[in-house]
Amino acid sequence: MADPMRIRAQAQGDKTTVRVLMSHEMETGQRKDSAGKTVPAWFIQEVSAAHNGKTVMTAQWGPSVAKNPFLQFVIKGAKAGDKVAISWKDNKGDSRSDEAVVS
Amino acid sequence: MSTRREVLAQGASLAAALAGLGLLPQAAQAAWSQAAFEAKTMSDLMKALGTSGPAESKDVSITGPDIAENGAVVPVGAATTLAGAKRLLLLVEKNPAMLAAAFDLSDAVEPNISTRVKMGQSSNVFAVAITADNKVLYAVKEIKVTLGGCGG
C-alpha cells in the first residue's frame, strides 16, 4: 500500500476547492536504469473523487502525469463538514483511498 | 478433508469468478482506454475517443508557465466557460504519447482542473474540452522546457 494522500478541501462561498497530493512514482516506462534496462511503467491510471459518497469526477491518467501527482478541482455546492473522498488505482492494480473533511 | 486436486479446482473456479466480477487487475484495466493513451497525433486521439475533429475556441483556456525550468514537473491547468462540458483533456504534443490526462466531469464539478505533467521537450500543450453534444474545442499554449523530464 502506498503512502497516504494529502487532501485539502476549502469552502469559499458555495464552491469548494480541493487540492490533492498523491504519493506515487509515476514511472513512464521510457526511462532506463544504470544497467541500461528499461524501468517498467508504473503509474496511476484511474482517479475518482466523491463528495459525500457520490462520485463527482473521474479521471484517466497516462504516464506523463508528473511524479507525486498534484490535482486541483472545484466542487459546487459542497460546504464545511462535508466529506471528500479521493481514490486512485495504478497499472499494477494497487489502489488507495483517502478522505478529508471540507473546512 | 479435501484432496489436493479438489483444492486446486476450487482455486481455479475462484479465480474465474473474480475475473468475471472484474476484481482482478487485468480485467479492471479494461476501463482505461489504452488506444487513447497510445495515440501519437490529434487525429489518432480523436478517433480513439470517438469524437470529431477539434476546433480552437476562446471558451477554453489553458494555464501554464511560458518557460518550464524542469520538464519533470510542469504545472498546467485546463478550464472552460462552456456549459455542459463533460470532459477535459490535457495533451502534450511532443511527448511519446500525446494524451496526459482525461477528466470526466459531473455537473457538481466546475470545468476547471489543474495538475502537473511531465514534458520531454518544448512543445505545444493543449487543453481540450468535450461537451455533452460532442463538440470538441481546444486552447493551445507553447511551453518551453529547459530540462527534459523523460529521462535520458
PDB file of C-alpha atoms in Angstrom:
ATOM      1  CA  MET A   1       0.000   0.000   0.000  1.00  0.00           C
ATOM      2  CA  ALA A   2       1.286   3.356  -0.984  1.00  0.00           C
ATOM      3  CA  ASP A   3       1.659   6.350   1.289  1.00  0.00           C
ATOM      4  CA  PRO A   4      -1.450   8.354   2.157  1.00  0.00           C
ATOM      5  CA  MET A   5      -2.601  11.239   0.000  1.00  0.00           C
ATOM      6  CA  ARG A   6      -2.671  14.767   1.303  1.00  0.00           C
ATOM      7  CA  ILE A   7      -6.066  16.269   0.683  1.00  0.00           C
ATOM      8  CA  ARG A   8      -7.128  19.799   1.480  1.00  0.00           C
ATOM      9  CA  ALA A   9     -10.663  20.936   0.792  1.00  0.00           C
ATOM     10  CA  GLN A  10     -11.532  24.560   1.468  1.00  0.00           C
ATOM     11  CA  ALA A  11     -15.010  26.011   1.123  1.00  0.00           C
ATOM     12  CA  GLN A  12     -15.371  29.523  -0.223  1.00  0.00           C
ATOM     13  CA  GLY A  13     -18.965  30.620  -0.677  1.00  0.00           C
ATOM     14  CA  ASP A  14     -20.780  27.763  -2.396  1.00  0.00           C
ATOM     15  CA  LYS A  15     -17.654  26.378  -4.013  1.00  0.00           C
ATOM     16  CA  THR A  16     -15.062  24.102  -2.525  1.00  0.00           C
ATOM     17  CA  THR A  17     -11.544  23.938  -3.859  1.00  0.00           C
ATOM     18  CA  VAL A  18      -9.986  20.525  -3.414  1.00  0.00           C
ATOM     19  CA  ARG A  19      -6.246  20.054  -3.653  1.00  0.00           C
ATOM     20  CA  VAL A  20      -4.777  16.576  -3.648  1.00  0.00           C
ATOM     21  CA  LEU A  21      -1.176  15.480  -3.473  1.00  0.00           C
ATOM     22  CA  MET A  22      -0.705  11.780  -4.146  1.00  0.00           C
ATOM     23  CA  SER A  23       2.396   9.811  -3.417  1.00  0.00           C
ATOM     24  CA  HIS A  24       3.351   7.753  -6.465  1.00  0.00           C
ATOM     25  CA  GLU A  25       6.410   7.114  -8.597  1.00  0.00           C
ATOM     26  CA  MET A  26       4.626   7.622 -11.951  1.00  0.00           C
ATOM     27  CA  GLU A  27       7.268   5.698 -13.891  1.00  0.00           C
ATOM     28  CA  THR A  28       6.790   6.220 -17.635  1.00  0.00           C
ATOM     29  CA  GLY A  29       8.284   3.016 -18.982  1.00  0.00           C
ATOM     30  CA  GLN A  30      10.632   5.120 -21.150  1.00  0.00           C
ATOM     31  CA  ARG A  31      13.451   5.532 -18.646  1.00  0.00           C
ATOM     32  CA  LYS A  32      16.455   3.235 -18.389  1.00  0.00           C
ATOM     33  CA  ASP A  33      18.262   2.376 -15.196  1.00  0.00           C
ATOM     34  CA  SER A  34      22.046   2.484 -14.741  1.00  0.00           C
ATOM     35  CA  ALA A  35      22.367  -1.033 -16.184  1.00  0.00           C
ATOM     36  CA  GLY A  36      20.603   0.075 -19.378  1.00  0.00           C
ATOM     37  CA  LYS A  37      17.439  -1.867 -18.669  1.00  0.00           C
ATOM     38  CA  THR A  38      14.100  -0.179 -19.217  1.00  0.00           C
ATOM     39  CA  VAL A  39      12.310   0.620 -15.987  1.00  0.00           C
ATOM     40  CA  PRO A  40       8.798  -0.816 -16.350  1.00  0.00           C
ATOM     41  CA  ALA A  41       5.899   1.604 -16.453  1.00  0.00           C
ATOM     42  CA  TRP A  42       4.185   2.160 -13.140  1.00  0.00           C
ATOM     43  CA  PHE A  43       1.660   4.948 -12.979  1.00  0.00           C
ATOM     44  CA  ILE A  44      -1.790   5.887 -11.733  1.00  0.00           C
ATOM     45  CA  GLN A  45      -4.420   5.105 -14.347  1.00  0.00           C
ATOM     46  CA  GLU A  46      -7.686   5.952 -12.701  1.00  0.00           C
ATOM     47  CA  VAL A  47      -8.631   8.588 -10.179  1.00  0.00           C
ATOM     48  CA  SER A  48     -12.050   9.244  -8.780  1.00  0.00           C
ATOM     49  CA  ALA A  49     -13.409  11.877  -6.448  1.00  0.00           C
ATOM     50  CA  ALA A  50     -16.552  11.597  -4.371  1.00  0.00           C
ATOM     51  CA  HIS A  51     -18.460  14.226  -2.437  1.00  0.00           C
ATOM     52  CA  ASN A  52     -20.440  12.765   0.497  1.00  0.00           C
ATOM     53  CA  GLY A  53     -20.262   9.336  -1.138  1.00  0.00           C
ATOM     54  CA  LYS A  54     -21.432  10.475  -4.581  1.00  0.00           C
ATOM     55  CA  THR A  55     -18.862  10.349  -7.374  1.00  0.00           C
ATOM     56  CA  VAL A  56     -18.403  13.801  -8.857  1.00  0.00           C
ATOM     57  CA  MET A  57     -15.359  13.312 -11.061  1.00  0.00           C
ATOM     58  CA  THR A  58     -13.324  10.510 -12.547  1.00  0.00           C
ATOM     59  CA  ALA A  59     -10.065  10.817 -14.424  1.00  0.00           C
ATOM     60  CA  GLN A  60      -7.890   8.632 -16.579  1.00  0.00           C
ATOM     61  CA  TRP A  61      -4.208   9.395 -16.452  1.00  0.00           C
ATOM     62  CA  GLY A  62      -1.313   8.440 -18.654  1.00  0.00           C
ATOM     63  CA  PRO A  63       2.334   8.080 -17.684  1.00  0.00           C
ATOM     64  CA  SER A  64       3.067  11.718 -18.484  1.00  0.00           C
ATOM     65  CA  VAL A  65       1.438  12.994 -15.314  1.00  0.00           C
ATOM     66  CA  ALA A  66       4.265  14.134 -13.050  1.00  0.00           C
ATOM     67  CA  LYS A  67       5.699  12.129 -10.161  1.00  0.00           C
ATOM     68  CA  ASN A  68       3.778  12.553  -6.896  1.00  0.00           C
ATOM     69  CA  PRO A  69       0.786  13.937  -8.799  1.00  0.00           C
ATOM     70  CA  PHE A  70      -0.967  17.116  -7.824  1.00  0.00           C
ATOM     71  CA  LEU A  71      -4.623  17.624  -8.666  1.00  0.00           C
ATOM     72  CA  GLN A  72      -6.879  20.601  -8.087  1.00  0.00           C
ATOM     73  CA  PHE A  73     -10.567  20.858  -8.851  1.00  0.00           C
ATOM     74  CA  VAL A  74     -13.656  22.684  -7.624  1.00  0.00           C
ATOM     75  CA  ILE A  75     -16.826  21.085  -6.277  1.00  0.00           C
ATOM     76  CA  LYS A  76     -20.003  23.144  -6.498  1.00  0.00           C
ATOM     77  CA  GLY A  77     -22.330  23.129  -3.525  1.00  0.00           C
ATOM     78  CA  ALA A  78     -20.005  21.463  -1.022  1.00  0.00           C
ATOM     79  CA  LYS A  79     -19.967  23.078   2.402  1.00  0.00           C
ATOM     80  CA  ALA A  80     -17.875  22.871   5.547  1.00  0.00           C
ATOM     81  CA  GLY A  81     -18.177  19.493   7.253  1.00  0.00           C
ATOM     82  CA  ASP A  82     -18.845  17.595   4.003  1.00  0.00           C
ATOM     83  CA  LYS A  83     -16.660  14.650   3.165  1.00  0.00           C
ATOM     84  CA  VAL A  84     -14.476  14.482   0.076  1.00  0.00           C
ATOM     85  CA  ALA A  85     -13.001  11.105  -0.811  1.00  0.00           C
ATOM     86  CA  ILE A  86     -10.326  10.531  -3.424  1.00  0.00           C
ATOM     87  CA  SER A  87      -9.189   7.166  -4.693  1.00  0.00           C
ATOM     88  CA  TRP A  88      -6.741   6.030  -7.333  1.00  0.00           C
ATOM     89  CA  LYS A  89      -5.689   2.807  -8.996  1.00  0.00           C
ATOM     90  CA  ASP A  90      -2.395   2.180 -10.782  1.00  0.00           C
ATOM     91  CA  ASN A  91      -1.426  -0.112 -13.651  1.00  0.00           C
ATOM     92  CA  LYS A  92      -0.168  -2.763 -11.219  1.00  0.00           C
ATOM     93  CA  GLY A  93      -3.597  -2.986  -9.624  1.00  0.00           C
ATOM     94  CA  ASP A  94      -2.545  -1.195  -6.459  1.00  0.00           C
ATOM     95  CA  SER A  95      -5.024   1.322  -5.111  1.00  0.00           C
ATOM     96  CA  ARG A  96      -5.538   3.791  -2.325  1.00  0.00           C
ATOM     97  CA  SER A  97      -8.447   5.804  -0.956  1.00  0.00           C
ATOM     98  CA  ASP A  98      -8.321   8.746   1.396  1.00  0.00           C
ATOM     99  CA  GLU A  99     -10.911  11.080   2.793  1.00  0.00           C
ATOM    100  CA  ALA A 100     -10.911  14.659   4.008  1.00  0.00           C
ATOM    101  CA  VAL A 101     -13.446  16.955   5.608  1.00  0.00           C
ATOM    102  CA  VAL A 102     -14.225  20.294   3.955  1.00  0.00           C
ATOM    103  CA  SER A 103     -13.091  23.224   6.081  1.00  0.00           C
TER     104      SER A 103
ATOM    105  CA  MET B   1     -10.611 -33.291   4.308  1.00  0.00           C
ATOM    106  CA  SER B   2     -10.219 -32.223   0.707  1.00  0.00           C
ATOM    107  CA  THR B   3      -7.604 -33.639  -1.588  1.00  0.00           C
ATOM    108  CA  ARG B   4      -5.021 -31.528  -3.344  1.00  0.00           C
ATOM    109  CA  ARG B   5      -6.915 -31.937  -6.594  1.00  0.00           C
ATOM    110  CA  GLU B   6     -10.092 -30.513  -5.092  1.00  0.00           C
ATOM    111  CA  VAL B   7      -8.243 -27.564  -3.612  1.00  0.00           C
ATOM    112  CA  LEU B   8      -6.709 -26.752  -6.996  1.00  0.00           C
ATOM    113  CA  ALA B   9     -10.095 -26.952  -8.670  1.00  0.00           C
ATOM    114  CA  GLN B  10     -11.573 -24.593  -6.090  1.00  0.00           C
ATOM    115  CA  GLY B  11      -8.736 -22.143  -6.604  1.00  0.00           C
ATOM    116  CA  ALA B  12      -9.290 -22.135 -10.346  1.00  0.00           C
ATOM    117  CA  SER B  13     -13.014 -21.558 -10.055  1.00  0.00           C
ATOM    118  CA  LEU B  14     -12.448 -18.747  -7.560  1.00  0.00           C
ATOM    119  CA  ALA B  15     -10.026 -17.067  -9.953  1.00  0.00           C
ATOM    120  CA  ALA B  16     -12.569 -17.397 -12.752  1.00  0.00           C
ATOM    121  CA  ALA B  17     -15.260 -15.900 -10.537  1.00  0.00           C
ATOM    122  CA  LEU B  18     -13.040 -12.985  -9.577  1.00  0.00           C
ATOM    123  CA  ALA B  19     -12.138 -12.329 -13.203  1.00  0.00           C
ATOM    124  CA  GLY B  20     -15.824 -12.356 -14.069  1.00  0.00           C
ATOM    125  CA  LEU B  21     -16.534  -9.745 -11.426  1.00  0.00           C
ATOM    126  CA  GLY B  22     -13.720  -7.566 -12.696  1.00  0.00           C
ATOM    127  CA  LEU B  23     -11.843  -7.775  -9.430  1.00  0.00           C
ATOM    128  CA  LEU B  24      -8.576  -8.934 -10.912  1.00  0.00           C
ATOM    129  CA  PRO B  25      -6.293  -6.127 -12.027  1.00  0.00           C
ATOM    130  CA  GLN B  26      -6.102  -7.259 -15.672  1.00  0.00           C
ATOM    131  CA  ALA B  27      -9.848  -7.161 -16.022  1.00  0.00           C
ATOM    132  CA  ALA B  28     -10.126  -3.859 -14.180  1.00  0.00           C
ATOM    133  CA  GLN B  29      -7.670  -2.185 -16.520  1.00  0.00           C
ATOM    134  CA  ALA B  30     -10.005  -2.626 -19.456  1.00  0.00           C
ATOM    135  CA  ALA B  31     -11.787   0.546 -18.327  1.00  0.00           C
ATOM    136  CA  TRP B  32      -8.634   2.542 -19.019  1.00  0.00           C
ATOM    137  CA  SER B  33      -8.641   3.463 -22.693  1.00  0.00           C
ATOM    138  CA  GLN B  34      -5.373   2.055 -23.966  1.00  0.00           C
ATOM    139  CA  ALA B  35      -5.884   3.309 -27.523  1.00  0.00           C
ATOM    140  CA  ALA B  36      -6.355   6.906 -26.427  1.00  0.00           C
ATOM    141  CA  PHE B  37      -3.222   6.860 -24.308  1.00  0.00           C
ATOM    142  CA  GLU B  38      -1.152   5.401 -27.148  1.00  0.00           C
ATOM    143  CA  ALA B  39      -2.306   7.951 -29.720  1.00  0.00           C
ATOM    144  CA  LYS B  40       0.541   9.958 -31.212  1.00  0.00           C
ATOM    145  CA  THR B  41      -1.390  12.599 -33.125  1.00  0.00           C
ATOM    146  CA  MET B  42      -4.524  14.637 -32.566  1.00  0.00           C
ATOM    147  CA  SER B  43      -6.455  12.774 -35.284  1.00  0.00           C
ATOM    148  CA  ASP B  44      -5.485   9.357 -33.842  1.00  0.00           C
ATOM    149  CA  LEU B  45      -6.582  10.532 -30.435  1.00  0.00           C
ATOM    150  CA  MET B  46      -9.931  11.843 -31.631  1.00  0.00           C
ATOM    151  CA  LYS B  47     -10.525   8.529 -33.406  1.00  0.00           C
ATOM    152  CA  ALA B  48      -9.701   6.611 -30.231  1.00  0.00           C
ATOM    153  CA  LEU B  49     -12.134   8.736 -28.258  1.00  0.00           C
ATOM    154  CA  GLY B  50     -14.793   8.511 -30.947  1.00  0.00           C
ATOM    155  CA  THR B  51     -15.154  12.268 -31.433  1.00  0.00           C
ATOM    156  CA  SER B  52     -14.800  14.555 -34.424  1.00  0.00           C
ATOM    157  CA  GLY B  53     -12.016  16.971 -35.229  1.00  0.00           C
ATOM    158  CA  PRO B  54     -11.353  19.756 -32.726  1.00  0.00           C
ATOM    159  CA  ALA B  55     -11.747  23.488 -33.244  1.00  0.00           C
ATOM    160  CA  GLU B  56      -9.888  26.257 -31.460  1.00  0.00           C
ATOM    161  CA  SER B  57     -12.091  28.235 -29.114  1.00  0.00           C
ATOM    162  CA  LYS B  58     -11.847  31.212 -26.795  1.00  0.00           C
ATOM    163  CA  ASP B  59     -14.176  29.479 -24.352  1.00  0.00           C
ATOM    164  CA  VAL B  60     -11.432  27.056 -23.399  1.00  0.00           C
ATOM    165  CA  SER B  61      -8.357  28.242 -21.573  1.00  0.00           C
ATOM    166  CA  ILE B  62      -5.055  26.718 -20.638  1.00  0.00           C
ATOM    167  CA  THR B  63      -2.809  27.920 -17.860  1.00  0.00           C
ATOM    168  CA  GLY B  64       0.854  27.144 -17.557  1.00  0.00           C
ATOM    169  CA  PRO B  65       4.275  28.752 -17.496  1.00  0.00           C
ATOM    170  CA  ASP B  66       5.874  30.201 -20.660  1.00  0.00           C
ATOM    171  CA  ILE B  67       9.132  28.582 -19.743  1.00  0.00           C
ATOM    172  CA  ALA B  68       9.368  25.500 -17.538  1.00  0.00           C
ATOM    173  CA  GLU B  69      12.753  25.038 -15.951  1.00  0.00           C
ATOM    174  CA  ASN B  70      12.139  21.428 -15.075  1.00  0.00           C
ATOM    175  CA  GLY B  71      10.208  19.329 -17.584  1.00  0.00           C
ATOM    176  CA  ALA B  72       9.531  16.689 -14.950  1.00  0.00           C
ATOM    177  CA  VAL B  73       7.090  18.956 -13.133  1.00  0.00           C
ATOM    178  CA  VAL B  74       5.145  21.403 -15.295  1.00  0.00           C
ATOM    179  CA  PRO B  75       2.024  22.873 -13.685  1.00  0.00           C
ATOM    180  CA  VAL B  76      -0.797  23.126 -16.207  1.00  0.00           C
ATOM    181  CA  GLY B  77      -4.490  23.789 -15.916  1.00  0.00           C
ATOM    182  CA  ALA B  78      -7.460  23.395 -18.210  1.00  0.00           C
ATOM    183  CA  ALA B  79     -10.667  25.352 -17.848  1.00  0.00           C
ATOM    184  CA  THR B  80     -13.697  26.222 -19.902  1.00  0.00           C
ATOM    185  CA  THR B  81     -16.657  28.555 -19.638  1.00  0.00           C
ATOM    186  CA  LEU B  82     -18.792  26.304 -21.846  1.00  0.00           C
ATOM    187  CA  ALA B  83     -21.953  24.970 -20.294  1.00  0.00           C
ATOM    188  CA  GLY B  84     -22.194  21.206 -20.345  1.00  0.00           C
ATOM    189  CA  ALA B  85     -18.518  20.351 -20.685  1.00  0.00           C
ATOM    190  CA  LYS B  86     -18.287  16.701 -19.711  1.00  0.00           C
ATOM    191  CA  ARG B  87     -14.630  16.006 -20.422  1.00  0.00           C
ATOM    192  CA  LEU B  88     -11.381  17.880 -20.163  1.00  0.00           C
ATOM    193  CA  LEU B  89      -8.195  16.549 -21.703  1.00  0.00           C
ATOM    194  CA  LEU B  90      -4.625  17.674 -21.300  1.00  0.00           C
ATOM    195  CA  LEU B  91      -2.341  16.919 -24.236  1.00  0.00           C
ATOM    196  CA  VAL B  92       1.387  17.411 -24.664  1.00  0.00           C
ATOM    197  CA  GLU B  93       2.146  17.390 -28.389  1.00  0.00           C
ATOM    198  CA  LYS B  94       5.722  16.112 -28.383  1.00  0.00           C
ATOM    199  CA  ASN B  95       5.539  13.542 -25.613  1.00  0.00           C
ATOM    200  CA  PRO B  96       5.811   9.866 -26.632  1.00  0.00           C
ATOM    201  CA  ALA B  97       2.056   9.615 -26.147  1.00  0.00           C
ATOM    202  CA  MET B  98       0.055  12.764 -26.592  1.00  0.00           C
ATOM    203  CA  LEU B  99      -2.668  12.353 -24.004  1.00  0.00           C
ATOM    204  CA  ALA B 100      -1.535  13.151 -20.474  1.00  0.00           C
ATOM    205  CA  ALA B 101      -4.806  13.118 -18.584  1.00  0.00           C
ATOM    206  CA  ALA B 102      -8.530  12.934 -19.212  1.00  0.00           C
ATOM    207  CA  PHE B 103     -11.063  14.141 -16.670  1.00  0.00           C
ATOM    208  CA  ASP B 104     -14.709  13.087 -16.756  1.00  0.00           C
ATOM    209  CA  LEU B 105     -16.740  15.725 -15.024  1.00  0.00           C
ATOM    210  CA  SER B 106     -20.186  15.618 -13.485  1.00  0.00           C
ATOM    211  CA  ASP B 107     -22.451  18.637 -13.045  1.00  0.00           C
ATOM    212  CA  ALA B 108     -21.248  19.010  -9.472  1.00  0.00           C
ATOM    213  CA  VAL B 109     -17.714  19.875 -10.528  1.00  0.00           C
ATOM    214  CA  GLU B 110     -16.546  23.084 -12.205  1.00  0.00           C
ATOM    215  CA  PRO B 111     -14.782  22.550 -15.536  1.00  0.00           C
ATOM    216  CA  ASN B 112     -11.539  23.873 -14.122  1.00  0.00           C
ATOM    217  CA  ILE B 113      -8.752  21.402 -13.370  1.00  0.00           C
ATOM    218  CA  SER B 114      -5.106  21.844 -12.517  1.00  0.00           C
ATOM    219  CA  THR B 115      -2.411  19.234 -12.315  1.00  0.00           C
ATOM    220  CA  ARG B 116       1.254  18.733 -13.105  1.00  0.00           C
ATOM    221  CA  VAL B 117       2.640  16.922 -16.137  1.00  0.00           C
ATOM    222  CA  LYS B 118       5.980  15.754 -17.471  1.00  0.00           C
ATOM    223  CA  MET B 119       7.322  17.163 -20.741  1.00  0.00           C
ATOM    224  CA  GLY B 120      10.158  15.597 -22.707  1.00  0.00           C
ATOM    225  CA  GLN B 121      10.905  18.780 -24.664  1.00  0.00           C
ATOM    226  CA  SER B 122       9.495  22.187 -25.542  1.00  0.00           C
ATOM    227  CA  SER B 123       6.115  21.642 -27.097  1.00  0.00           C
ATOM    228  CA  ASN B 124       2.595  22.823 -27.580  1.00  0.00           C
ATOM    229  CA  VAL B 125       0.271  21.893 -24.752  1.00  0.00           C
ATOM    230  CA  PHE B 126      -3.448  21.593 -25.478  1.00  0.00           C
ATOM    231  CA  ALA B 127      -6.434  21.852 -23.216  1.00  0.00           C
ATOM    232  CA  VAL B 128      -9.378  20.142 -24.882  1.00  0.00           C
ATOM    233  CA  ALA B 129     -12.983  20.362 -23.739  1.00  0.00           C
ATOM    234  CA  ILE B 130     -15.589  17.912 -24.987  1.00  0.00           C
ATOM    235  CA  THR B 131     -19.187  18.977 -24.420  1.00  0.00           C
ATOM    236  CA  ALA B 132     -22.219  16.787 -23.870  1.00  0.00           C
ATOM    237  CA  ASP B 133     -23.275  17.289 -27.506  1.00  0.00           C
ATOM    238  CA  ASN B 134     -19.842  16.085 -28.684  1.00  0.00           C
ATOM    239  CA  LYS B 135     -18.332  19.401 -29.654  1.00  0.00           C
ATOM    240  CA  VAL B 136     -14.563  19.333 -29.313  1.00  0.00           C
ATOM    241  CA  LEU B 137     -12.896  22.655 -28.573  1.00  0.00           C
ATOM    242  CA  TYR B 138      -9.346  23.417 -27.572  1.00  0.00           C
ATOM    243  CA  ALA B 139      -6.871  26.027 -26.457  1.00  0.00           C
ATOM    244  CA  VAL B 140      -3.167  25.765 -27.054  1.00  0.00           C
ATOM    245  CA  LYS B 141      -0.072  27.186 -25.392  1.00  0.00           C
ATOM    246  CA  GLU B 142       3.571  26.682 -26.158  1.00  0.00           C
ATOM    247  CA  ILE B 143       5.658  25.786 -23.130  1.00  0.00           C
ATOM    248  CA  LYS B 144       9.433  25.889 -23.447  1.00  0.00           C
ATOM    249  CA  VAL B 145      11.336  23.347 -21.412  1.00  0.00           C
ATOM    250  CA  THR B 146      14.951  23.926 -20.463  1.00  0.00           C
ATOM    251  CA  LEU B 147      15.442  20.489 -18.847  1.00  0.00           C
ATOM    252  CA  GLY B 148      13.544  17.488 -20.212  1.00  0.00           C
ATOM    253  CA  GLY B 149      11.502  15.313 -17.892  1.00  0.00           C
ATOM    254  CA  CYS B 150      11.546  11.958 -19.637  1.00  0.00           C
ATOM    255  CA  GLY B 151      14.870  10.510 -18.557  1.00  0.00           C
ATOM    256  CA  GLY B 152      17.819  10.132 -20.912  1.00  0.00           C
TER     257      GLY B 152
END
